[in-house]
Amino acid sequence: MEERYSPGAVEPKWQEYWKKNELFKVAEDPTKEKYYLLEMFPYPSGKIHIGHVRNYTIGDVVVRYKRMKGFNVIHPMGWDAFGMPAENAAIDNNTHPAAWTYANISAMRAQLKKMGFSYDWDREIATCRPEYYRWEQWLFLKMLEKGMAYRKESFVNWCEKCQTVLANEQVEQDKCWRCSQVVQQKKLWQWFFRITDYAEDLLVHCDQLPGWPDKVTVMQKNWIGKSIGSELKFQIDGVGEDLEVFTTRPDTIFGATFMCLAPEHPLVETLSRGTDQQAAVDAFVQKVSSQERSADGIEKYEKEGVFIGAHCINPATGEKIPIYTANFVLMGYGTGAIMSVPAGDQRDFDFARKYGLDIRVVVQPEGQNLDGATMEEAYTGSGVMVNSGQFDGMDSQAAMEVMTDWLEEKGCGKKAISYRLRDWGISRQRYWGTPIPVIHCPSCGVVPVPEEDLPIRLPEEANLLAKGGSPLPFLDYFSKATCPSCGRKDAKRDTDTMDTFVESSWYYLRYCSPRYEGGMFDPAAVQYWAPVDQYIGGVEHAVLHLLYSRYFMRVLNTLGLIDFKEPFTRLLTQGMVCKETMTCPEHGFLFPEEAEKQDNEALACTRCGSEVEVGRVIKMSKSKKNVVDPNELLERYGADVTRLFCLFAAPPERDLEWSEDGVEGSNRFVNRVWRLAIECMDKIDAGAIAPFKGAASDLESQDAKELYIKANQTIKKVTDDIDKSFHFNTAISAVMELVNAMYVVEIDTADREMKSVLLFSLENILLLLSPIIPHFCEELFERMGNKGSILEHAWPDFRTDSLETDEVLVVVQVNGKLRAKFTIGAQVEEAEIKEIAMADERVQKYLQEKPVKKIIVIRKKQTLVNIVV
């Protein structure tokens, strides 16, 4: 037989077998316990990268393991196909988003199949297909009907390069999450989903997700951002309207000497109109619109603002205080207006000093006497109330509730809760997305499209405009419409498309019945399969996709379509794949193949011969060129070796550092097992000798007993590591130890008993490794004379009576330093252990007749003896 594993011959053979026998196809079966595993579906970029390989390999191992454990396992795959990335790539490659997307889906599907992933391809979906987004449009109409969706004019995050609006969650460090362009504020009519209606429920249930990593639930809690405080009303002088503010420090209201509004606040424009300040305010608002407008971004700028030409009345003091618009106030926090208490807030303090505004101390720290005229910084702590009328002398903490009640009696305040979370703006001024199913009629206003007209199809034959602009507003056959309500012929279809995160917020339910035509999903199928038992993906989606998915399930639950609220029972956020960068002084970053090793072990640029500098190990990135092409790995090593390295190099939740030596090491191990299996099959007559399956105590040979116990320990270790922690690296390490133990045996001289234990060990090595390197194990399992697929065999059980050996290892230390090791019978008494340790020649060498102060014996899995001299 072949001495080496040949992936080029073996892997296609078994992939074809799996396909022909429909081994991955699944249907509901009430007699079996279901298990739904899902990896976050990919954007079809054209190539899978090594991060995809790692992510999907992790999932595939668990799927195969669960199936062998008897679960009815669903493992679907599809494509997050709409959105800006496809448009941008199409522009860069001078093609159409549709053509680009469908070609990439075909290419990536073929790549995934070559990896041997056990997907039920009959359930494949692509979110850009009308049969998918039809039901998204249907849900939009239901949400509109129930008031869950609404349209308003508002300032939005605008990316000039992408020519579209971004949700708050899509602004990362004040830049577009896709192109890294600085985001500006722009006023547009937008569609919103009322995610804030579920803010408290989303927050509370963060503590009811035990299968989620703490870091993700903490990120969601912080994003939802619950604050408990008071909502106060400041009457606008001479206008008759109230200006509402939210504050967590109502005890400081007597110290509010001015008001600050966010530049985006609608009252900034309204109140400044016709005043001497109008021009200054307009210029300031324009200036701020190009600044970074986030909690972190505003800290980069000097605190500045402009008086808007209006005043309001402090409800506690009755004083008329000026209203400013300031660049450190965000529309996304509270009401977009803050009562400024410069003595108690550092930003207000800096602002007041800059513009010569009053600073009034209202909370004195214990034992101090602060003066607003001389203090050098704000005091933000608690203390004793001063300059606060009838509340003087009170503890400031106690005063909060009392003062809120007092303000409520006056009709200008009440207790309130505020959330950082804002409603989800879903309108995008892009072409490649789901059309919003409404019509704008001059007479009727916004009119929902009749359900029978769904889907509103995106015209895939349309061409993008210059700079990627959407052609939809200029296509008469798309944009012109008849009003379904009054019949007017000059109505217009909405030409915005939905945020791509809408598609990914419910796709996992569509997988349950992807061809169902009676609704978003077949209720019976979802009742059986959902929710997802194990979800796998990147932590970067913590406040985007994962939060939106949780929100969508609440919407569907409210509409009576499902009976659960949480989409994913368990969540694994896998680490990144990292590699060192390589830089040429002339050509900049280099791909790995562009750096060639020289005789002196140094690296040289293949393009110019210059010495290459090896940089830090960082996340793989196309821009840094520190990437590895999975296709090259498949050609050189095959799928199984690639899978093995991705699992062995690091636990799944940790970053994986790419190593060519590590890949080569995985290749050596695979071939080591191959040679061992071939030798066992050549030298052991499996027809005459059956694998041993009894208790270890039934074995006569100590060597056979030890190997058998080792095999059972390995089964237990691998089962625990996969089932409880997904620590595939330690599971693989355990199998390696068993392989090493088998290599010690001389098969040529082994007796019948040892050969039966060898067959047991080999059979179980293949079963244990089959989820990890499935093609390899299928081939050897078949060569051992087994019928069918190894995937259809049950996961091995260990014998509890064969987990402990009759002997234990004794480790001897002298003054804490290792000096000797030996084995003894498990039942040997402590006194005898001490005698044997003291008599050991290796130990005697270090004692040198020194008096022994004490001997400490600790008996666990192995025995530790520490001799203190």
GROMACS .gro file of C-alpha atoms in nm, residues 539-765:
model
  227
  539VAL     CA    1  -1.659   3.936   1.776
  540GLU     CA    2  -1.659   4.239   1.542
  541HIS     CA    3  -2.032   4.173   1.488
  542ALA     CA    4  -2.122   4.212   1.857
  543VAL     CA    5  -2.321   4.537   1.818
  544LEU     CA    6  -2.418   4.502   1.454
  545HIS     CA    7  -2.541   4.169   1.328
  546LEU     CA    8  -2.579   4.003   1.669
  547LEU     CA    9  -2.778   4.287   1.825
  548TYR     CA   10  -2.996   4.331   1.516
  549SER     CA   11  -3.067   3.956   1.507
  550ARG     CA   12  -3.179   3.963   1.869
  551TYR     CA   13  -3.404   4.260   1.785
  552PHE     CA   14  -3.556   4.088   1.481
  553MET     CA   15  -3.651   3.781   1.683
  554ARG     CA   16  -3.837   4.010   1.924
  555VAL     CA   17  -4.023   4.168   1.633
  556LEU     CA   18  -4.122   3.826   1.499
  557ASN     CA   19  -4.221   3.718   1.849
  558THR     CA   20  -4.441   4.029   1.892
  559LEU     CA   21  -4.606   3.958   1.555
  560GLY     CA   22  -4.683   3.604   1.674
  561LEU     CA   23  -4.466   3.434   1.412
  562ILE     CA   24  -4.229   3.260   1.657
  563ASP     CA   25  -4.245   3.167   2.026
  564PHE     CA   26  -3.887   3.254   2.126
  565LYS     CA   27  -3.684   3.575   2.153
  566GLU     CA   28  -3.318   3.477   2.136
  567PRO     CA   29  -3.180   3.357   1.802
  568PHE     CA   30  -2.859   3.188   1.922
  569THR     CA   31  -2.836   2.970   2.232
  570ARG     CA   32  -2.457   2.949   2.231
  571LEU     CA   33  -2.207   3.177   2.063
  572LEU     CA   34  -1.841   3.117   1.986
  573THR     CA   35  -1.637   3.415   1.869
  574GLN     CA   36  -1.328   3.268   1.709
  575GLY     CA   37  -0.994   3.447   1.720
  576MET     CA   38  -0.823   3.608   1.423
  577VAL     CA   39  -0.563   3.445   1.200
  578CYS     CA   40  -0.237   3.638   1.227
  579LYS     CA   41   0.094   3.642   1.044
  580GLU     CA   42   0.408   3.854   1.045
  581THR     CA   43   0.441   4.129   0.786
  582MET     CA   44   0.729   4.147   0.539
  583THR     CA   45   0.853   4.479   0.408
  584CYS     CA   46   1.091   4.572   0.128
  585PRO     CA   47   1.250   4.920   0.146
  586GLU     CA   48   1.166   4.972  -0.223
  587HIS     CA   49   0.840   4.784  -0.276
  588GLY     CA   50   0.675   4.817   0.066
  589PHE     CA   51   0.464   4.530   0.198
  590LEU     CA   52   0.532   4.195   0.030
  591PHE     CA   53   0.329   3.879  -0.010
  592PRO     CA   54   0.496   3.577   0.157
  593GLU     CA   55   0.600   3.434  -0.180
  594GLU     CA   56   0.779   3.761  -0.264
  595ALA     CA   57   1.031   3.707   0.019
  596GLU     CA   58   1.290   3.439  -0.052
  597LYS     CA   59   1.518   3.283   0.208
  598GLN     CA   60   1.892   3.323   0.141
  599ASP     CA   61   2.184   3.101   0.238
  600ASN     CA   62   2.239   3.311   0.549
  601GLU     CA   63   1.874   3.255   0.650
  602ALA     CA   64   1.792   3.622   0.578
  603LEU     CA   65   1.499   3.708   0.348
  604ALA     CA   66   1.538   3.897   0.022
  605CYS     CA   67   1.278   4.061  -0.202
  606THR     CA   68   1.227   3.852  -0.518
  607ARG     CA   69   1.162   4.170  -0.716
  608CYS     CA   70   1.473   4.370  -0.632
  609GLY     CA   71   1.695   4.159  -0.407
  610SER     CA   72   1.678   4.402  -0.112
  611GLU     CA   73   1.685   4.262   0.238
  612VAL     CA   74   1.333   4.210   0.374
  613GLU     CA   75   1.237   4.329   0.720
  614VAL     CA   76   1.011   4.093   0.913
  615GLY     CA   77   0.756   4.290   1.114
  616ARG     CA   78   0.510   4.222   1.392
  617VAL     CA   79   0.260   3.937   1.390
  618ILE     CA   80  -0.076   4.103   1.316
  619LYS     CA   81  -0.417   4.010   1.176
  620MET     CA   82  -0.395   3.887   0.817
  621SER     CA   83  -0.487   4.172   0.584
  622LYS     CA   84  -0.485   4.219   0.209
  623SER     CA   85  -0.349   4.570   0.255
  624LYS     CA   86  -0.054   4.440   0.459
  625LYS     CA   87  -0.014   4.141   0.222
  626ASN     CA   88   0.049   3.904   0.515
  627VAL     CA   89  -0.206   3.660   0.374
  628VAL     CA   90  -0.207   3.293   0.286
  629ASP     CA   91  -0.411   3.163  -0.008
  630PRO     CA   92  -0.613   2.854   0.095
  631ASN     CA   93  -0.603   2.734  -0.266
  632GLU     CA   94  -0.226   2.700  -0.245
  633LEU     CA   95  -0.258   2.502   0.078
  634LEU     CA   96  -0.517   2.274  -0.081
  635GLU     CA   97  -0.290   2.210  -0.378
  636ARG     CA   98   0.015   2.138  -0.164
  637TYR     CA   99  -0.126   1.963   0.142
  638GLY     CA  100  -0.495   1.894   0.080
  639ALA     CA  101  -0.798   1.989   0.286
  640ASP     CA  102  -0.738   1.763   0.585
  641VAL     CA  103  -0.389   1.889   0.668
  642THR     CA  104  -0.514   2.249   0.634
  643ARG     CA  105  -0.806   2.171   0.865
  644LEU     CA  106  -0.578   1.998   1.116
  645PHE     CA  107  -0.340   2.293   1.142
  646CYS     CA  108  -0.625   2.544   1.188
  647LEU     CA  109  -0.753   2.338   1.481
  648PHE     CA  110  -0.424   2.237   1.642
  649ALA     CA  111  -0.241   2.571   1.638
  650ALA     CA  112  -0.462   2.745   1.900
  651PRO     CA  113  -0.792   2.713   2.088
  652PRO     CA  114  -1.075   2.851   1.870
  653GLU     CA  115  -1.139   3.162   2.082
  654ARG     CA  116  -0.772   3.266   2.066
  655ASP     CA  117  -0.582   3.427   1.779
  656LEU     CA  118  -0.402   3.177   1.556
  657GLU     CA  119  -0.048   3.262   1.452
  658TRP     CA  120   0.017   3.128   1.106
  659SER     CA  121   0.327   2.908   1.076
  660GLU     CA  122   0.460   2.721   0.776
  661ASP     CA  123   0.643   2.492   1.018
  662GLY     CA  124   0.312   2.428   1.192
  663VAL     CA  125   0.145   2.327   0.866
  664GLU     CA  126   0.436   2.100   0.784
  665GLY     CA  127   0.411   1.950   1.134
  666SER     CA  128   0.043   1.875   1.076
  667ASN     CA  129   0.134   1.709   0.747
  668ARG     CA  130   0.393   1.492   0.923
  669PHE     CA  131   0.141   1.381   1.182
  670VAL     CA  132  -0.118   1.285   0.921
  671ASN     CA  133   0.140   1.072   0.739
  672ARG     CA  134   0.261   0.924   1.067
  673VAL     CA  135  -0.090   0.798   1.139
  674TRP     CA  136  -0.117   0.678   0.778
  675ARG     CA  137   0.200   0.469   0.808
  676LEU     CA  138   0.092   0.328   1.144
  677ALA     CA  139  -0.247   0.228   1.004
  678ILE     CA  140  -0.097   0.068   0.695
  679GLU     CA  141   0.153  -0.127   0.907
  680CYS     CA  142  -0.122  -0.251   1.140
  681MET     CA  143  -0.336  -0.360   0.844
  682ASP     CA  144  -0.040  -0.533   0.677
  683LYS     CA  145   0.075  -0.720   0.987
  684ILE     CA  146  -0.249  -0.795   1.173
  685ASP     CA  147  -0.506  -1.032   1.027
  686ALA     CA  148  -0.825  -0.840   1.106
  687GLY     CA  149  -1.028  -1.139   0.986
  688ALA     CA  150  -0.879  -1.358   1.258
  689ILE     CA  151  -0.833  -1.100   1.535
  690ALA     CA  152  -1.111  -0.869   1.655
  691PRO     CA  153  -1.051  -0.540   1.835
  692PHE     CA  154  -1.049  -0.591   2.213
  693LYS     CA  155  -1.356  -0.439   2.380
  694GLY     CA  156  -1.353  -0.580   2.733
  695ALA     CA  157  -1.232  -0.445   3.066
  696ALA     CA  158  -0.865  -0.362   3.114
  697SER     CA  159  -0.852  -0.607   3.405
  698ASP     CA  160  -0.924  -0.891   3.161
  699LEU     CA  161  -0.592  -0.830   2.982
  700GLU     CA  162  -0.297  -1.038   3.097
  701SER     CA  163  -0.011  -0.835   2.948
  702GLN     CA  164   0.081  -0.517   3.137
  703ASP     CA  165   0.185  -0.349   2.811
  704ALA     CA  166  -0.147  -0.434   2.645
  705LYS     CA  167  -0.332  -0.317   2.954
  706GLU     CA  168  -0.150   0.018   2.956
  707LEU     CA  169  -0.216   0.079   2.586
  708TYR     CA  170  -0.582  -0.013   2.627
  709ILE     CA  171  -0.620   0.221   2.923
  710LYS     CA  172  -0.445   0.494   2.723
  711ALA     CA  173  -0.691   0.445   2.437
  712ASN     CA  174  -0.991   0.473   2.672
  713GLN     CA  175  -0.842   0.781   2.837
  714THR     CA  176  -0.798   0.934   2.492
  715ILE     CA  177  -1.162   0.868   2.399
  716LYS     CA  178  -1.272   1.041   2.721
  717LYS     CA  179  -1.033   1.332   2.674
  718VAL     CA  180  -1.130   1.400   2.311
  719THR     CA  181  -1.502   1.368   2.391
  720ASP     CA  182  -1.474   1.613   2.681
  721ASP     CA  183  -1.261   1.860   2.485
  722ILE     CA  184  -1.504   1.873   2.193
  723ASP     CA  185  -1.825   1.852   2.392
  724LYS     CA  186  -1.746   2.092   2.675
  725SER     CA  187  -1.495   2.347   2.550
  726PHE     CA  188  -1.429   2.309   2.174
  727HIS     CA  189  -1.059   2.278   2.263
  728PHE     CA  190  -0.969   2.080   1.955
  729ASN     CA  191  -0.598   2.148   2.004
  730THR     CA  192  -0.582   1.950   2.327
  731ALA     CA  193  -0.805   1.679   2.177
  732ILE     CA  194  -0.562   1.640   1.887
  733SER     CA  195  -0.269   1.639   2.131
  734ALA     CA  196  -0.431   1.351   2.321
  735VAL     CA  197  -0.461   1.148   1.998
  736MET     CA  198  -0.096   1.224   1.921
  737GLU     CA  199   0.002   1.076   2.258
  738LEU     CA  200  -0.194   0.760   2.180
  739VAL     CA  201  -0.026   0.735   1.839
  740ASN     CA  202   0.313   0.768   2.010
  741ALA     CA  203   0.221   0.489   2.250
  742MET     CA  204   0.124   0.262   1.960
  743TYR     CA  205   0.452   0.328   1.782
  744VAL     CA  206   0.639   0.181   2.081
  745VAL     CA  207   0.481  -0.158   2.015
  746GLU     CA  208   0.676  -0.399   1.793
  747ILE     CA  209   0.393  -0.534   1.583
  748ASP     CA  210   0.604  -0.812   1.434
  749THR     CA  211   0.657  -0.971   1.777
  750ALA     CA  212   0.330  -0.865   1.940
  751ASP     CA  213   0.105  -1.142   2.068
  752ARG     CA  214  -0.260  -1.187   1.979
  753GLU     CA  215  -0.378  -0.991   2.284
  754MET     CA  216  -0.163  -0.688   2.201
  755LYS     CA  217  -0.272  -0.699   1.837
  756SER     CA  218  -0.637  -0.691   1.943
  757VAL     CA  219  -0.563  -0.382   2.155
  758LEU     CA  220  -0.377  -0.224   1.863
  759LEU     CA  221  -0.680  -0.275   1.639
  760PHE     CA  222  -0.906  -0.122   1.906
  761SER     CA  223  -0.673   0.178   1.937
  762LEU     CA  224  -0.643   0.228   1.561
  763GLU     CA  225  -1.017   0.203   1.503
  764ASN     CA  226  -1.083   0.461   1.771
  765ILE     CA  227  -0.809   0.695   1.649
   0.00000   0.00000   0.00000
